[in-house]
Amino acid sequence: MSANPADRAAAGPAAHGHSSVVGDERPVLDVRGLSVSIGGHDLLHDLTFSIRRGERVGLIGESGSGKSLTSLALLGLLPEGARVTGSARLAGADLDVVGASDRELAQARGNDVSMVFQEPMTALNPTMRVGAQVAETILMHAGRGGRPEARRGPVRERVTTLLEQVGLPSPAEIARAYPHQLSGGQRQRVVLAIALANDPELLVCDEPTTALDVTVQARVLDLIVRGVETRNSALLFITHDLPVVATVCERVLVMYGGRIVEAGPVSEVFTRPRHRYTEGLLGASDLEGADPLTPLETIPGSVPPAGMFPEGCVFRTRCAHATSECEVLPPWSGASPEHGYACVHPAGVDR
Ligand SMILES: Nc1ncnc2c1ncn2[C@@H]1O[C@H](COP(=O)(O)OP(=O)(O)OP(=O)(O)O)[C@@H](O)[C@H]1O
Ligand code: SF4
Ligand SMILES: [Mg+2]
């Protein structure tokens, strides 16, 4: 199997018609050979994957693997000066985020792709009532041309409905509150309401519940899953929390050193990992079935700083199975970019 992601991608659907075609089967998101360097450091390498309507895909990896950078690249939010190659197509907008203008990106955000960040306070304006912030998102993308006054009534109703949908009690009261008057869980629901306001085709969530306590976390996760299910949209869910991925997603991408090292159905990857990094991640996680009295294993060493990953297999400086063969970039083994791994000495034992 080729290591070239363009060849790997050829195994996936290739047709690119127009977004308005009835029965359009193109993936909502189609990423091919996406690479990013910032300040002379190559941080993301040759990412190739796609997400279809109705799919919930997890992106996992330790801190510093490149998960957040991937999400920023998909929304066109990388810092000025970042060098980006490859493509990341949003079918709904019929737009390649790579090379898109600020105007095109602003139009796509909200309608075609929207994002829930880890820390809700950074996503909210502290000086504005939350209802007005939800309304602003709706109006920003509402049919251009109509007078805002004419839409004020329906927009207010829509704001209340959205706040209700994300499980906020007394939505009218919440709408009048400022962000600091709400709890962390309430703020994260407001952020989710804003993200869902315009029925985006793709929702990207980056550690959306890390700051929340366990019961609130479960409710917010449930809202995300239901929001995606009822809209038949697509989800990219970023986290280092494997049990959460097992609950929320049906497919998973494993990232290390800015590369996707393994991909496949959660049911398979989490029970029969192939890449030695995935195997290490699973050993270090408390997935259901783990003995609570057995201490978790840890992956030896730590994630190298940006630009300091080794040549060849990015994991080889921490891998107990590394040999000289691993000094060359391992080829992708698998039928498609969505299902396979890049490891020359894969794990094969049933867990
Ligand atoms: N703007 C930037 N300029 C330079 N390097 C950056 C920038 N943003 C991220 N990096 C580097 O890129 C690598 C990946 O960072 P990223 O934030 O994507 O990790 P992550 O997988 O999201 O980690 P975490 O789980 O901690 O959120 C890190 O080494 C980080 O230092
Ligand atoms: S390719 Fe080699 S170094 Fe990389 S994970 Fe597999 S065995 Fe370890
Ligand atoms: Mg991150």
Coordinates of C-alpha atoms and ligand atoms in Angstrom, one line a residue:
M1 CA 0.0 0.0 0.0
S2 CA 1.3 3.4 -0.9
A3 CA 2.5 5.9 1.7
N4 CA 1.4 8.7 -0.6
P5 CA -1.9 10.1 0.8
A6 CA -3.0 11.2 -2.6
D7 CA -2.9 7.5 -3.7
R8 CA -4.6 6.5 -0.5
A9 CA -7.3 9.0 -1.1
A10 CA -7.9 7.5 -4.5
A11 CA -9.5 4.6 -2.7
G12 CA -12.2 7.0 -1.5
P13 CA -14.9 8.7 -3.6
A14 CA -13.5 11.1 -6.0
A15 CA -16.4 12.8 -7.8
H16 CA -16.8 16.5 -7.1
G17 CA -20.0 17.8 -8.6
H18 CA -21.8 20.9 -7.5
S19 CA -23.1 21.3 -3.9
S20 CA -26.8 21.7 -5.0
V21 CA -26.9 18.4 -6.9
V22 CA -29.7 16.3 -5.5
G23 CA -28.5 13.1 -3.7
D24 CA -25.0 14.7 -3.4
E25 CA -22.9 11.9 -1.9
R26 CA -19.7 13.8 -1.5
P27 CA -18.3 13.8 2.0
V28 CA -19.2 16.9 4.1
L29 CA -15.5 17.3 4.8
D30 CA -12.8 15.9 2.5
V31 CA -9.2 16.5 3.6
R32 CA -6.4 15.4 1.3
G33 CA -2.6 15.8 2.0
L34 CA -3.1 18.7 4.4
S35 CA 0.2 19.9 5.8
V36 CA 0.8 22.9 8.0
S37 CA 4.1 24.6 9.0
I38 CA 4.4 27.6 11.3
G39 CA 7.6 29.5 12.0
G40 CA 9.7 27.0 10.0
H41 CA 8.3 24.0 12.0
D42 CA 6.4 21.3 10.1
L43 CA 3.5 20.7 12.5
L44 CA 0.9 18.7 10.4
H45 CA 1.8 16.2 7.8
D46 CA -0.2 14.8 4.9
L47 CA -3.5 14.5 6.7
T48 CA -6.0 12.6 4.6
F49 CA -9.5 11.7 5.8
S50 CA -13.1 12.5 5.1
I51 CA -16.4 12.7 7.1
R52 CA -19.8 11.9 5.6
R53 CA -23.2 13.2 6.6
G54 CA -24.4 11.4 9.8
E55 CA -20.9 10.3 10.8
R56 CA -19.3 11.1 14.2
V57 CA -15.5 10.9 14.0
G58 CA -13.1 11.2 17.0
L59 CA -9.6 12.7 16.7
I60 CA -7.4 11.5 19.6
G61 CA -3.8 11.8 20.7
E62 CA -1.7 13.1 23.6
S63 CA -1.3 16.8 24.3
G64 CA 0.9 18.3 21.5
S65 CA -0.1 15.8 18.9
G66 CA -1.6 18.4 16.6
K67 CA -5.4 18.0 17.3
S68 CA -6.2 21.6 17.8
L69 CA -4.0 22.8 14.9
T70 CA -6.0 20.4 12.7
S71 CA -9.3 22.0 13.8
L72 CA -8.0 25.5 13.3
A73 CA -6.8 24.5 9.8
L74 CA -10.2 23.2 9.0
L75 CA -11.9 26.5 10.0
G76 CA -9.2 28.7 8.3
L77 CA -8.2 30.0 11.7
L78 CA -4.5 29.3 11.7
P79 CA -2.2 32.2 12.7
E80 CA -0.9 34.6 10.2
G81 CA 2.2 33.3 8.4
A82 CA 1.2 29.6 8.6
R83 CA 2.1 27.7 5.5
V84 CA -0.7 25.4 4.4
T85 CA -0.6 22.9 1.5
G86 CA -3.1 20.1 0.4
S87 CA -6.8 20.6 0.5
A88 CA -9.8 20.6 2.9
R89 CA -13.0 20.8 1.0
L90 CA -16.4 21.6 2.6
A91 CA -19.0 20.2 0.3
G92 CA -21.8 22.5 1.6
A93 CA -19.9 25.6 0.7
D94 CA -18.3 24.0 -2.3
L95 CA -15.1 25.5 -0.9
D96 CA -11.5 24.5 -0.3
V97 CA -10.6 26.1 3.0
V98 CA -7.0 26.0 1.9
G99 CA -6.6 29.2 -0.1
A100 CA -10.1 30.5 0.6
S101 CA -10.5 34.2 1.1
D102 CA -11.5 35.7 4.5
R103 CA -14.9 36.5 3.1
E104 CA -15.5 33.0 1.8
L105 CA -14.4 31.6 5.2
A106 CA -16.6 34.0 7.1
Q107 CA -19.6 32.8 5.1
A108 CA -18.7 29.2 5.5
R109 CA -18.3 29.5 9.3
G110 CA -21.6 29.0 11.0
N111 CA -23.5 27.6 8.0
D112 CA -21.1 24.9 6.7
V113 CA -18.8 24.4 9.6
S114 CA -18.8 25.6 13.2
M115 CA -16.7 25.0 16.2
V116 CA -17.0 24.5 19.9
F117 CA -13.8 25.4 21.7
Q118 CA -12.6 23.9 25.0
E119 CA -13.0 27.1 27.1
P120 CA -16.5 28.6 26.7
M121 CA -15.4 32.0 28.1
T122 CA -13.0 32.6 25.2
A123 CA -15.8 32.0 22.7
L124 CA -18.3 34.5 24.4
N125 CA -18.2 38.2 24.5
P126 CA -18.3 39.1 28.2
T127 CA -19.9 42.5 27.6
M128 CA -22.9 41.2 25.6
R129 CA -26.0 39.4 26.8
V130 CA -26.0 35.8 25.7
G131 CA -29.3 36.1 23.8
A132 CA -27.9 38.9 21.7
Q133 CA -24.8 36.8 20.9
V134 CA -26.9 33.9 19.7
A135 CA -29.1 36.3 17.7
E136 CA -26.0 37.9 16.1
T137 CA -24.9 34.5 14.8
I138 CA -28.4 33.9 13.3
L139 CA -28.6 37.4 11.7
M140 CA -25.0 37.2 10.4
H141 CA -26.0 34.3 8.2
A142 CA -29.7 35.1 7.6
G143 CA -30.7 35.7 4.0
R144 CA -28.9 38.9 3.1
G145 CA -31.0 41.9 2.1
G146 CA -33.9 41.7 4.6
R147 CA -34.1 44.4 7.2
P148 CA -33.0 43.2 10.7
E149 CA -36.1 44.9 12.3
A150 CA -38.4 42.8 10.1
R151 CA -36.7 39.7 11.4
R152 CA -36.4 40.7 15.1
G153 CA -39.5 38.7 16.2
P154 CA -38.7 35.4 14.6
V155 CA -35.0 35.7 15.6
R156 CA -36.0 36.1 19.3
E157 CA -38.1 33.0 19.1
R158 CA -35.3 31.1 17.4
V159 CA -32.9 32.1 20.2
T160 CA -35.3 30.9 22.9
T161 CA -35.8 27.6 21.0
L162 CA -32.1 27.1 20.6
L163 CA -31.4 27.7 24.3
E164 CA -34.2 25.3 25.1
Q165 CA -32.8 22.7 22.8
V166 CA -29.4 22.7 24.5
G167 CA -31.2 22.0 27.8
L168 CA -31.1 25.4 29.4
P169 CA -33.9 26.1 31.9
S170 CA -35.8 29.4 31.6
P171 CA -34.3 30.2 28.2
A172 CA -35.8 33.7 28.2
E173 CA -34.0 34.6 31.5
I174 CA -30.7 33.0 30.3
A175 CA -31.0 35.1 27.1
R176 CA -31.0 38.3 29.2
A177 CA -27.9 37.2 31.3
Y178 CA -24.3 38.1 30.7
P179 CA -21.8 35.2 30.4
H180 CA -20.3 35.8 33.8
Q181 CA -23.7 35.3 35.4
L182 CA -23.9 31.7 34.1
S183 CA -22.2 28.5 35.4
G184 CA -19.5 26.8 33.3
G185 CA -21.9 24.2 32.1
Q186 CA -24.5 26.8 31.1
R187 CA -21.9 28.8 29.2
Q188 CA -20.8 25.7 27.3
R189 CA -24.4 25.1 26.4
V190 CA -24.7 28.6 25.1
V191 CA -21.6 28.1 23.0
L192 CA -23.1 24.9 21.6
A193 CA -26.4 26.8 20.9
I194 CA -24.3 29.3 18.9
A195 CA -22.5 26.6 17.1
L196 CA -25.8 24.9 16.1
A197 CA -27.7 28.1 15.4
N198 CA -27.4 27.8 11.6
D199 CA -27.6 24.0 11.3
P200 CA -23.9 23.6 10.2
E201 CA -23.2 20.6 8.1
L202 CA -20.0 20.0 10.1
L203 CA -19.6 20.6 13.8
V204 CA -16.0 20.5 15.1
C205 CA -15.7 20.2 18.9
D206 CA -12.3 20.6 20.5
E207 CA -12.3 19.2 24.0
P208 CA -15.8 20.7 24.6
T209 CA -16.4 19.2 28.0
T210 CA -13.0 19.1 29.6
A211 CA -13.8 22.1 31.9
L212 CA -17.1 20.6 33.0
D213 CA -17.9 18.3 35.9
V214 CA -18.9 14.7 35.1
T215 CA -22.7 14.9 35.2
V216 CA -22.8 18.2 33.2
Q217 CA -20.3 16.6 30.8
A218 CA -22.6 13.7 30.1
R219 CA -25.5 16.0 29.4
V220 CA -23.5 18.2 27.0
L221 CA -22.1 15.2 25.2
D222 CA -25.7 13.9 24.8
L223 CA -26.8 17.2 23.4
I224 CA -23.9 17.2 20.9
V225 CA -24.8 13.7 19.7
R226 CA -28.5 14.5 19.4
G227 CA -27.8 17.8 17.7
V228 CA -25.8 16.0 15.0
E229 CA -28.3 13.1 14.7
T230 CA -31.4 15.3 14.4
R231 CA -29.7 17.5 11.8
N232 CA -28.1 14.5 10.0
S233 CA -24.9 16.5 10.0
A234 CA -21.3 15.5 10.6
L235 CA -19.1 15.7 13.7
L236 CA -15.4 15.9 14.3
F237 CA -14.8 15.4 18.0
I238 CA -11.4 16.2 19.4
T239 CA -10.3 14.9 22.8
H240 CA -7.6 13.0 24.6
D241 CA -10.4 11.2 26.6
L242 CA -10.9 7.7 25.1
P243 CA -14.0 6.7 27.1
V244 CA -15.7 9.9 25.7
V245 CA -14.8 8.9 22.2
A246 CA -16.2 5.4 22.8
T247 CA -19.5 7.0 23.8
V248 CA -19.8 9.7 21.2
C249 CA -18.1 8.5 18.0
E250 CA -18.3 5.5 15.6
R251 CA -15.0 6.2 13.8
V252 CA -11.7 7.4 15.1
L253 CA -8.5 9.0 13.9
V254 CA -5.4 8.6 16.0
M255 CA -2.9 11.4 15.8
Y256 CA 0.7 11.7 16.9
G257 CA 3.5 14.0 15.8
G258 CA 1.0 15.8 13.5
R259 CA 0.3 12.6 11.5
I260 CA -2.6 10.3 11.4
V261 CA -1.0 7.0 12.5
E262 CA -4.2 4.9 12.7
A263 CA -7.8 5.2 11.6
G264 CA -10.9 2.9 11.7
P265 CA -14.1 2.1 13.5
V266 CA -14.0 2.7 17.2
S267 CA -15.2 -0.8 17.9
E268 CA -12.1 -2.2 16.1
V269 CA -9.4 0.3 16.9
F270 CA -10.2 0.3 20.6
T271 CA -10.3 -3.5 20.9
R272 CA -7.7 -4.5 18.3
P273 CA -5.2 -1.5 17.9
R274 CA -2.5 -2.0 15.3
H275 CA -0.3 1.0 15.6
R276 CA 2.0 0.7 18.6
Y277 CA 1.1 4.3 19.6
T278 CA -2.6 3.5 19.7
E279 CA -1.8 0.4 21.7
G280 CA 0.1 2.7 24.2
L281 CA -2.8 5.2 24.4
L282 CA -5.3 2.4 25.1
G283 CA -3.0 1.0 27.9
A284 CA -2.9 4.4 29.4
S285 CA -6.7 5.0 29.4
D286 CA -9.4 3.8 31.7
L287 CA -11.8 2.5 29.0
E288 CA -14.7 0.4 30.2
G289 CA -13.6 -3.0 31.3
A290 CA -10.3 -1.9 32.7
D291 CA -9.6 -3.2 36.2
P292 CA -9.9 -0.2 38.5
L293 CA -7.3 -1.7 40.9
T294 CA -4.7 -2.1 38.2
P295 CA -2.6 1.0 37.7
L296 CA -2.7 2.4 34.2
E297 CA 0.4 1.9 32.0
T298 CA 2.1 5.0 30.7
I299 CA 3.6 5.6 27.4
P300 CA 7.4 6.0 28.0
G301 CA 8.9 9.4 27.4
S302 CA 7.0 12.4 26.4
V303 CA 5.7 14.1 23.3
P304 CA 8.6 16.0 21.7
P305 CA 8.2 19.8 21.3
A306 CA 7.1 21.2 17.9
G307 CA 9.5 20.2 15.1
M308 CA 11.5 17.7 17.2
F309 CA 9.8 14.5 16.1
P310 CA 12.2 11.9 14.6
E311 CA 12.4 11.1 10.9
G312 CA 10.7 7.9 9.8
C313 CA 8.0 6.7 12.3
V314 CA 7.2 9.7 14.5
F315 CA 6.7 7.4 17.5
R316 CA 10.0 5.5 17.2
T317 CA 11.9 7.3 20.0
R318 CA 9.2 6.1 22.5
C319 CA 8.4 2.7 21.0
A320 CA 9.5 -0.6 22.5
H321 CA 9.1 -2.3 19.2
A322 CA 11.2 0.1 17.1
T323 CA 13.8 -1.4 14.7
S324 CA 16.0 0.1 12.0
E325 CA 13.0 -0.4 9.6
C326 CA 11.2 2.2 11.5
E327 CA 13.7 4.9 10.5
V328 CA 11.9 5.1 7.2
L329 CA 8.3 6.5 7.1
P330 CA 6.1 3.4 7.5
P331 CA 3.6 2.9 4.6
W332 CA -0.1 3.1 5.2
S333 CA -1.6 -0.4 5.5
G334 CA -5.3 -0.6 4.9
A335 CA -8.0 -0.3 2.3
S336 CA -8.6 3.4 2.6
P337 CA -7.5 6.5 4.6
E338 CA -10.4 5.9 6.9
H339 CA -9.3 2.4 7.9
G340 CA -5.7 1.4 8.4
Y341 CA -2.4 2.2 10.2
A342 CA 1.2 3.2 9.5
C343 CA 3.3 0.8 11.5
V344 CA 5.8 -1.8 10.4
H345 CA 5.6 -4.0 13.5
P346 CA 1.8 -3.8 14.3
A347 CA 0.1 -5.2 17.3
G348 CA -2.0 -8.2 16.4
V349 CA -3.2 -9.8 19.6
D350 CA -6.9 -9.6 20.5
R351 CA -7.4 -7.5 23.6
Ligands
LIG1 N1 0.7 29.0 16.7 C1 1.6 28.1 16.8 N2 2.9 28.4 16.5 C2 3.9 27.5 16.7 N3 3.7 26.2 17.2 C3 2.4 25.9 17.5 C4 1.3 26.8 17.3 N4 0.2 26.2 17.7 C5 0.5 24.9 18.1 N5 1.9 24.8 18.0 C6 2.6 23.5 18.3 O1 2.0 22.5 17.5 C7 2.0 21.3 18.2 C8 0.6 20.8 18.3 O2 -0.2 21.6 19.0 P1 -1.8 21.4 19.2 O3 -2.3 22.6 20.0 O4 -2.5 21.1 18.0 O5 -1.8 20.1 20.2 P2 -3.1 19.3 20.7 O6 -3.0 18.0 20.2 O7 -4.3 20.1 20.5 O8 -2.7 19.3 22.3 P3 -3.7 19.5 23.6 O9 -4.3 18.1 23.9 O10 -2.8 19.9 24.7 O11 -4.8 20.5 23.3 C9 2.6 21.6 19.6 O12 3.9 21.2 19.6 C10 2.4 23.1 19.7 O13 3.4 23.7 20.5
SF4_2 S1 6.6 1.8 13.0 FE1 8.1 1.0 14.4 S2 8.5 2.7 15.8 FE2 6.6 3.1 14.8 S3 5.0 2.3 16.1 FE3 5.5 0.7 14.6 S4 7.0 -0.5 15.6 FE4 7.0 1.4 16.7
MG3 MG -5.7 21.1 21.8

